[in-house]
PDB file of C-alpha atoms in Angstrom:
ATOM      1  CA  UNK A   1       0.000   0.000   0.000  1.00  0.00           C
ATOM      2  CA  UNK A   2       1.922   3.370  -0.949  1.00  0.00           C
ATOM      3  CA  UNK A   3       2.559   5.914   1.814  1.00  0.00           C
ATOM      4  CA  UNK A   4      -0.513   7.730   2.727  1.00  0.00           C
ATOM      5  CA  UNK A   5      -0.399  11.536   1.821  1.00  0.00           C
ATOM      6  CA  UNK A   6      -3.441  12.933   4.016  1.00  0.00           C
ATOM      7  CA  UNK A   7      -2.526  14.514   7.143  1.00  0.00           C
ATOM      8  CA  UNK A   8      -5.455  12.967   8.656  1.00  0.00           C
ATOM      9  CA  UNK A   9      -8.890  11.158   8.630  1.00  0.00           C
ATOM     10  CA  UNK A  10     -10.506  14.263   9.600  1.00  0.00           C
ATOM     11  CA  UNK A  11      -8.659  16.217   6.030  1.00  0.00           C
ATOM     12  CA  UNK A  12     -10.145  12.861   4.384  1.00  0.00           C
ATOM     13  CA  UNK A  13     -13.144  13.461   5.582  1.00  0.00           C
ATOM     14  CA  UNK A  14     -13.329  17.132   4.258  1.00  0.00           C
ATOM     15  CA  UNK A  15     -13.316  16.397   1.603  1.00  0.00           C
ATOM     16  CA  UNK A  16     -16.515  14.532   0.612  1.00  0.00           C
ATOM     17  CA  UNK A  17     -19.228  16.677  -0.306  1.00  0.00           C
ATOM     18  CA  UNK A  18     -16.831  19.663  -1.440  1.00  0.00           C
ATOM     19  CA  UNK A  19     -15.151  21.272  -4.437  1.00  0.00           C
ATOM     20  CA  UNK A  20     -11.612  19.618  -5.081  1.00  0.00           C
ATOM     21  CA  UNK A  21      -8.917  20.826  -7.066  1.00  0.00           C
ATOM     22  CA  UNK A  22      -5.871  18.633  -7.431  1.00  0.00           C
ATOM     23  CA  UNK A  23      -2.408  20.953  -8.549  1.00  0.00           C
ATOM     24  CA  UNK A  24      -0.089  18.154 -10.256  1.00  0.00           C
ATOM     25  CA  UNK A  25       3.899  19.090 -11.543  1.00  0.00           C
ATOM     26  CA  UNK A  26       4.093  16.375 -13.903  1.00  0.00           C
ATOM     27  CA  UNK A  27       7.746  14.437 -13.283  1.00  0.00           C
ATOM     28  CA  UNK A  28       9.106  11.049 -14.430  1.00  0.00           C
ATOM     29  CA  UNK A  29       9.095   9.377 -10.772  1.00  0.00           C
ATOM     30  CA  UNK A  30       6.312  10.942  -8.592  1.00  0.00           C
ATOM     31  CA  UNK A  31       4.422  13.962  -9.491  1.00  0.00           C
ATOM     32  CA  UNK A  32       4.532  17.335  -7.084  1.00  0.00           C
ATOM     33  CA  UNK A  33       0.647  16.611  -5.717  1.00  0.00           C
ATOM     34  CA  UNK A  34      -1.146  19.055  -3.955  1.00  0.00           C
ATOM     35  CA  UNK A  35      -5.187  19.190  -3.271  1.00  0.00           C
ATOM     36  CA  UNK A  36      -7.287  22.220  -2.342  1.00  0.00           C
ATOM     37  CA  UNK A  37     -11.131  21.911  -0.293  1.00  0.00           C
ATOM     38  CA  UNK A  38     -12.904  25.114  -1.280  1.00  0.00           C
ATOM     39  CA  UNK A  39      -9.455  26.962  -1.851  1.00  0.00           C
ATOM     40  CA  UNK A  40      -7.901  25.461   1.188  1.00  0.00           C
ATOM     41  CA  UNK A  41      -4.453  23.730   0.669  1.00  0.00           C
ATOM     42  CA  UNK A  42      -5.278  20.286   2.513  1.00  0.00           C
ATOM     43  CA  UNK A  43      -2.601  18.060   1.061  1.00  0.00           C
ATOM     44  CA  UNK A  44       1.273  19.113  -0.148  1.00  0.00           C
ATOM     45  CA  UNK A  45       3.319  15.889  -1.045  1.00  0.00           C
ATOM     46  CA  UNK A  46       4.386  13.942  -4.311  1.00  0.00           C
ATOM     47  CA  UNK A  47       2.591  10.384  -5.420  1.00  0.00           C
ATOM     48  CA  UNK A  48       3.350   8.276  -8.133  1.00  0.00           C
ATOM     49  CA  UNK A  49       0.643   7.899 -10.867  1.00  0.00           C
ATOM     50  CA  UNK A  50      -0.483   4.778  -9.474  1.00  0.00           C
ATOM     51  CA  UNK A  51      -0.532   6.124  -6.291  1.00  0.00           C
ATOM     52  CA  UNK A  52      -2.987   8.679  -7.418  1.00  0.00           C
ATOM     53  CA  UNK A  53      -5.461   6.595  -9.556  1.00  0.00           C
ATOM     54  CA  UNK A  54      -5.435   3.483  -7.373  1.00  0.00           C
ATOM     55  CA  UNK A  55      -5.205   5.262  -4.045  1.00  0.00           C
ATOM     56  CA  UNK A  56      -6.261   8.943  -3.887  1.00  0.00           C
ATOM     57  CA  UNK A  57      -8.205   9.516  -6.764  1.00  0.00           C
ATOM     58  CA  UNK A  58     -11.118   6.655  -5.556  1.00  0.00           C
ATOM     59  CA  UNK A  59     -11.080   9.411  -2.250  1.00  0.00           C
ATOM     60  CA  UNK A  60     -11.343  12.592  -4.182  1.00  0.00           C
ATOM     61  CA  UNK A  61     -13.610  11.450  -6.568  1.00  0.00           C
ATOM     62  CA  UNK A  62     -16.523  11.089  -3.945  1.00  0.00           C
ATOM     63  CA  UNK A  63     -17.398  14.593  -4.084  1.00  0.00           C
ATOM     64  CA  UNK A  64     -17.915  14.395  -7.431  1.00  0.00           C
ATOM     65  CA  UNK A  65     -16.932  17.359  -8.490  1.00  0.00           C
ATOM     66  CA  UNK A  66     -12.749  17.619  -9.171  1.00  0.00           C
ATOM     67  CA  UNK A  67     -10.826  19.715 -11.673  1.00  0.00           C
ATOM     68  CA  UNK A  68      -6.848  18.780 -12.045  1.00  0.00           C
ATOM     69  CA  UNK A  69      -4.720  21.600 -12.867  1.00  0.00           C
ATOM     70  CA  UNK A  70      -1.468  20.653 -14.367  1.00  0.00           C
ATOM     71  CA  UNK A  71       1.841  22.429 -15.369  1.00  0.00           C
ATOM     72  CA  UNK A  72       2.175  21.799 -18.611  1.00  0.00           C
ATOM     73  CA  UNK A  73       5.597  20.225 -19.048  1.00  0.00           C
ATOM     74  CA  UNK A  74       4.809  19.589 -22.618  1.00  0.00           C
ATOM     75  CA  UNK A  75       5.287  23.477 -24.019  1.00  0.00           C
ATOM     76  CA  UNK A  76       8.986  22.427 -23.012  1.00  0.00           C
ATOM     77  CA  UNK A  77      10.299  21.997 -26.567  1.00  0.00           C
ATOM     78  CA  UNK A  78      13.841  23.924 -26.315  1.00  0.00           C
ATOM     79  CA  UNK A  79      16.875  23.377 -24.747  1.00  0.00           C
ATOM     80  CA  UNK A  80      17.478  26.200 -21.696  1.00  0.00           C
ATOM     81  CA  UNK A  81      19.618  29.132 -22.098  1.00  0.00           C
ATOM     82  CA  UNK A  82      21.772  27.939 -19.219  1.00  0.00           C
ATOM     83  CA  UNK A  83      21.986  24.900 -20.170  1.00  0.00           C
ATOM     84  CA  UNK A  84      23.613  25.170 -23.971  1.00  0.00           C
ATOM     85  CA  UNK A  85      26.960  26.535 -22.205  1.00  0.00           C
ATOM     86  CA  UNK A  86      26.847  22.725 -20.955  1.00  0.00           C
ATOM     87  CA  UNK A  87      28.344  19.492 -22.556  1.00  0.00           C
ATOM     88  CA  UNK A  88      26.868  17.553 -24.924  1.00  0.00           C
ATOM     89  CA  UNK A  89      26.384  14.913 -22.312  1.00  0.00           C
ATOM     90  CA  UNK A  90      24.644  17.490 -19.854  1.00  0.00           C
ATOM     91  CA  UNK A  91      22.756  18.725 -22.497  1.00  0.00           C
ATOM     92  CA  UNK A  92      21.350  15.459 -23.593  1.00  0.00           C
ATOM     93  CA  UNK A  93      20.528  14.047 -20.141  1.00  0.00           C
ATOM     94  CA  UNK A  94      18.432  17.877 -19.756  1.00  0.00           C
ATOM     95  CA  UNK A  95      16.522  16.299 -22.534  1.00  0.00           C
ATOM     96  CA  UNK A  96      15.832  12.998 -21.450  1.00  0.00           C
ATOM     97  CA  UNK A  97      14.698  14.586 -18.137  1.00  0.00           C
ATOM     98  CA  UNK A  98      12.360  16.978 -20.045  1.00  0.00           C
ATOM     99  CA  UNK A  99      10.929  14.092 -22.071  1.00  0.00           C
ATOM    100  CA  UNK A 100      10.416  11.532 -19.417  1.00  0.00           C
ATOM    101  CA  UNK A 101       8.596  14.412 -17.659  1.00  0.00           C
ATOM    102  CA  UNK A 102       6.199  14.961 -20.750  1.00  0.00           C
ATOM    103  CA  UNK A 103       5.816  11.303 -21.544  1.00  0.00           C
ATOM    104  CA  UNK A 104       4.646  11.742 -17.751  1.00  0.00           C
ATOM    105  CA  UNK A 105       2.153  14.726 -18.174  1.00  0.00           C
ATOM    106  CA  UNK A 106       0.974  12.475 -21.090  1.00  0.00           C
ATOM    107  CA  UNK A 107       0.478   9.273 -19.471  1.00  0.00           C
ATOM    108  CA  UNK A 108      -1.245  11.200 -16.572  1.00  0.00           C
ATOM    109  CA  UNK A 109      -3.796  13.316 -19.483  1.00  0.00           C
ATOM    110  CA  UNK A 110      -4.380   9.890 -20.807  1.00  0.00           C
ATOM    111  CA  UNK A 111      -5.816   8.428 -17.497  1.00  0.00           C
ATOM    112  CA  UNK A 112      -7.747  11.435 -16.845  1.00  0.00           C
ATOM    113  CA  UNK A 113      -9.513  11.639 -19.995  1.00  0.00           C
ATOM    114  CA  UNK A 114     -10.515   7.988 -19.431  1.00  0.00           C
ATOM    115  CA  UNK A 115     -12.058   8.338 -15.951  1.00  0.00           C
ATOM    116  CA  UNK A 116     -13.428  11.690 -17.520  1.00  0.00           C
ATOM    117  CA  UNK A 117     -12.017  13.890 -15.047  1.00  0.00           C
ATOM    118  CA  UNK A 118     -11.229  17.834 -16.046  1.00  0.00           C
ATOM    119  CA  UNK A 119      -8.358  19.437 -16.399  1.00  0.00           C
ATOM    120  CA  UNK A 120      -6.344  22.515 -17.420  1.00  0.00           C
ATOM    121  CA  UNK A 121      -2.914  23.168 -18.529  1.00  0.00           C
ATOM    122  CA  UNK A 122      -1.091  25.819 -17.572  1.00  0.00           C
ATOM    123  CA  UNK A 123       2.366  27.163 -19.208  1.00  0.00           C
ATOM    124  CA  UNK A 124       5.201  26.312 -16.904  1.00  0.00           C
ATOM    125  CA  UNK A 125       6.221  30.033 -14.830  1.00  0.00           C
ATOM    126  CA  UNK A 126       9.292  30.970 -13.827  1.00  0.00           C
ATOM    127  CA  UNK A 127       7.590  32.739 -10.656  1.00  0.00           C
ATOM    128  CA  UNK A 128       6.149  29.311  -9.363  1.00  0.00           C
ATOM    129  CA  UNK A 129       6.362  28.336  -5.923  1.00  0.00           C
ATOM    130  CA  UNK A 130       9.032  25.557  -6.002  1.00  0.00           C
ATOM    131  CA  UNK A 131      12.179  27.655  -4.573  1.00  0.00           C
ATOM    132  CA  UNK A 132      10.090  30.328  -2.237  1.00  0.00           C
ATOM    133  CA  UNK A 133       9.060  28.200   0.670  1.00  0.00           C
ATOM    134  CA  UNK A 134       8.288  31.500   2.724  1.00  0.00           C
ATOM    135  CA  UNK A 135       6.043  32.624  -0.066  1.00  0.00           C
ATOM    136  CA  UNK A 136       4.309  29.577  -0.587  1.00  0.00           C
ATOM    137  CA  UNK A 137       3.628  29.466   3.149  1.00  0.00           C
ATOM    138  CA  UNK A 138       2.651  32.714   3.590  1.00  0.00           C
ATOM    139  CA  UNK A 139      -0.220  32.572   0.403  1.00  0.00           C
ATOM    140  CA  UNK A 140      -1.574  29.544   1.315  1.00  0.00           C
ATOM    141  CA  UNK A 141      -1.022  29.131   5.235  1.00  0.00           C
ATOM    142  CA  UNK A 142       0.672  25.477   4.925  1.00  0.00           C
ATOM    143  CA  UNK A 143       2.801  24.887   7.703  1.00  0.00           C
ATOM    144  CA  UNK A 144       3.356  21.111   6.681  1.00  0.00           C
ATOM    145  CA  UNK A 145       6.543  19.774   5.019  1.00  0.00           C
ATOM    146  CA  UNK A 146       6.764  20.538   1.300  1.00  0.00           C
ATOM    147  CA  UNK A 147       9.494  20.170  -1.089  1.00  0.00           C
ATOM    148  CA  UNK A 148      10.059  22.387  -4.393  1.00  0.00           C
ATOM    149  CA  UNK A 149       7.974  19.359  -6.525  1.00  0.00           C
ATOM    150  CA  UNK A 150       5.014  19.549  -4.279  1.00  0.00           C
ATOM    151  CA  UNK A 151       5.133  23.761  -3.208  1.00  0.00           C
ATOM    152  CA  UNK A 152       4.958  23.505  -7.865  1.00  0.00           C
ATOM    153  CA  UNK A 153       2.005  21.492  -7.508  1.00  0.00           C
ATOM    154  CA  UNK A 154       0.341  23.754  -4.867  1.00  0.00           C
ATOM    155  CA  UNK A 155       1.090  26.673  -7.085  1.00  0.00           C
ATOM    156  CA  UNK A 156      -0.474  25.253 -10.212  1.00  0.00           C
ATOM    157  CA  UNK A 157      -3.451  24.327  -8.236  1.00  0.00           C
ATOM    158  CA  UNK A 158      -3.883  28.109  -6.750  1.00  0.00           C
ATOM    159  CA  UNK A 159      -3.616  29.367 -10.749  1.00  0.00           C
ATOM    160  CA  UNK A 160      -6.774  27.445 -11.365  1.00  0.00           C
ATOM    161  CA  UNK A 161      -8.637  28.601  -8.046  1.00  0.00           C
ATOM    162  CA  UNK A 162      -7.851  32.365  -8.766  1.00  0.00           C
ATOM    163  CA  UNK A 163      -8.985  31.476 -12.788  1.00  0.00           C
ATOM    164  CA  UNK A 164     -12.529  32.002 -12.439  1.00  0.00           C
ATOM    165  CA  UNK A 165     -13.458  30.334 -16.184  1.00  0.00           C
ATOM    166  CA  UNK A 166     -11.891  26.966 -14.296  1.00  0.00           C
ATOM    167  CA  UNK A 167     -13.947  27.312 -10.643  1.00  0.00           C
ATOM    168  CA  UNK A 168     -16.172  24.131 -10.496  1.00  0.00           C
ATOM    169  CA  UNK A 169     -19.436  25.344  -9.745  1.00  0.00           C
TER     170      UNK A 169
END
């Protein structure tokens, strides 16, 4: 059974019966996951895309009404700036990185669009939350442990609660 990623039964339990949006940052290993109750961050970790069909989706889903709101990894089609002063080598393992991220984003699209579940893209932003732990704290109130993967997550989740064409109603 993977690790569980609620803080507690009673954050479960807040979340039946209310509006859920789920902030993914797609990545090759386990995604930055982050879910919001009625704009309230109630869960800032990182879950494999097993973990979330077979384990947290079934939880979330109860509510009925979810929206997923995902950086989209897949507008990555370049090679960074800082990274073509780099070797070849460093260069190419940049790229296999990217693309094992967007095979990710795609894999995860895929699954959503089976179980019919909404989502939105969003273009990734240099101004995200991943490296401004004090920020991300002080926007959203978490006082939980967070890494850079998860604090991206949280981040693309908020874009899609302040996007009023994306609120579930």
């Amino acid at each position: 059974m993977p690790a569980r990623c609620f803080g507690s039964d009673s954050e479960l339990g807040a979340i039946v019966d209310s509006k859920i949006i789920v902030g993914i940052d797609p990545d090759s290993d386990r995604h930055g996951f982050a879910v919001y109750n009625d704009g309230k961050l109630i869960v800032c970790a990182s879950a494999t895309a097993v973990e979330i069909f077979t384990w947290h989706l079934p939880m979330l889903t109860e509510s009925g009404e979810i929206l997923f709101s995902i950086e989209n990894v897949m507008q990555n089609q370049f090679v960074y700036t800082r990274n073509q002063k780099a070797s070849k080598a460093e260069q190419s393992k940049v790229a296999m990185h990217i693309g094992r991220c967007q095979q990710a984003q795609l894999e995860l699209m895929k699954w959503l669009d089976y179980y019919k579940i909404p989502y939105v893209l969003h273009a990734p932003q240099k101004g995200n939350w991943s490296d401004k732990k004090e920020l991300f704290e002080k926007i959203t109130g978490w006082t939980g442990r967070s890494n850079p993967d998860s604090r991206a997550a949280a981040f693309f989740g908020y874009l899609a609660l302040q996007d009023k064409r994306n609120a579930i109603r």
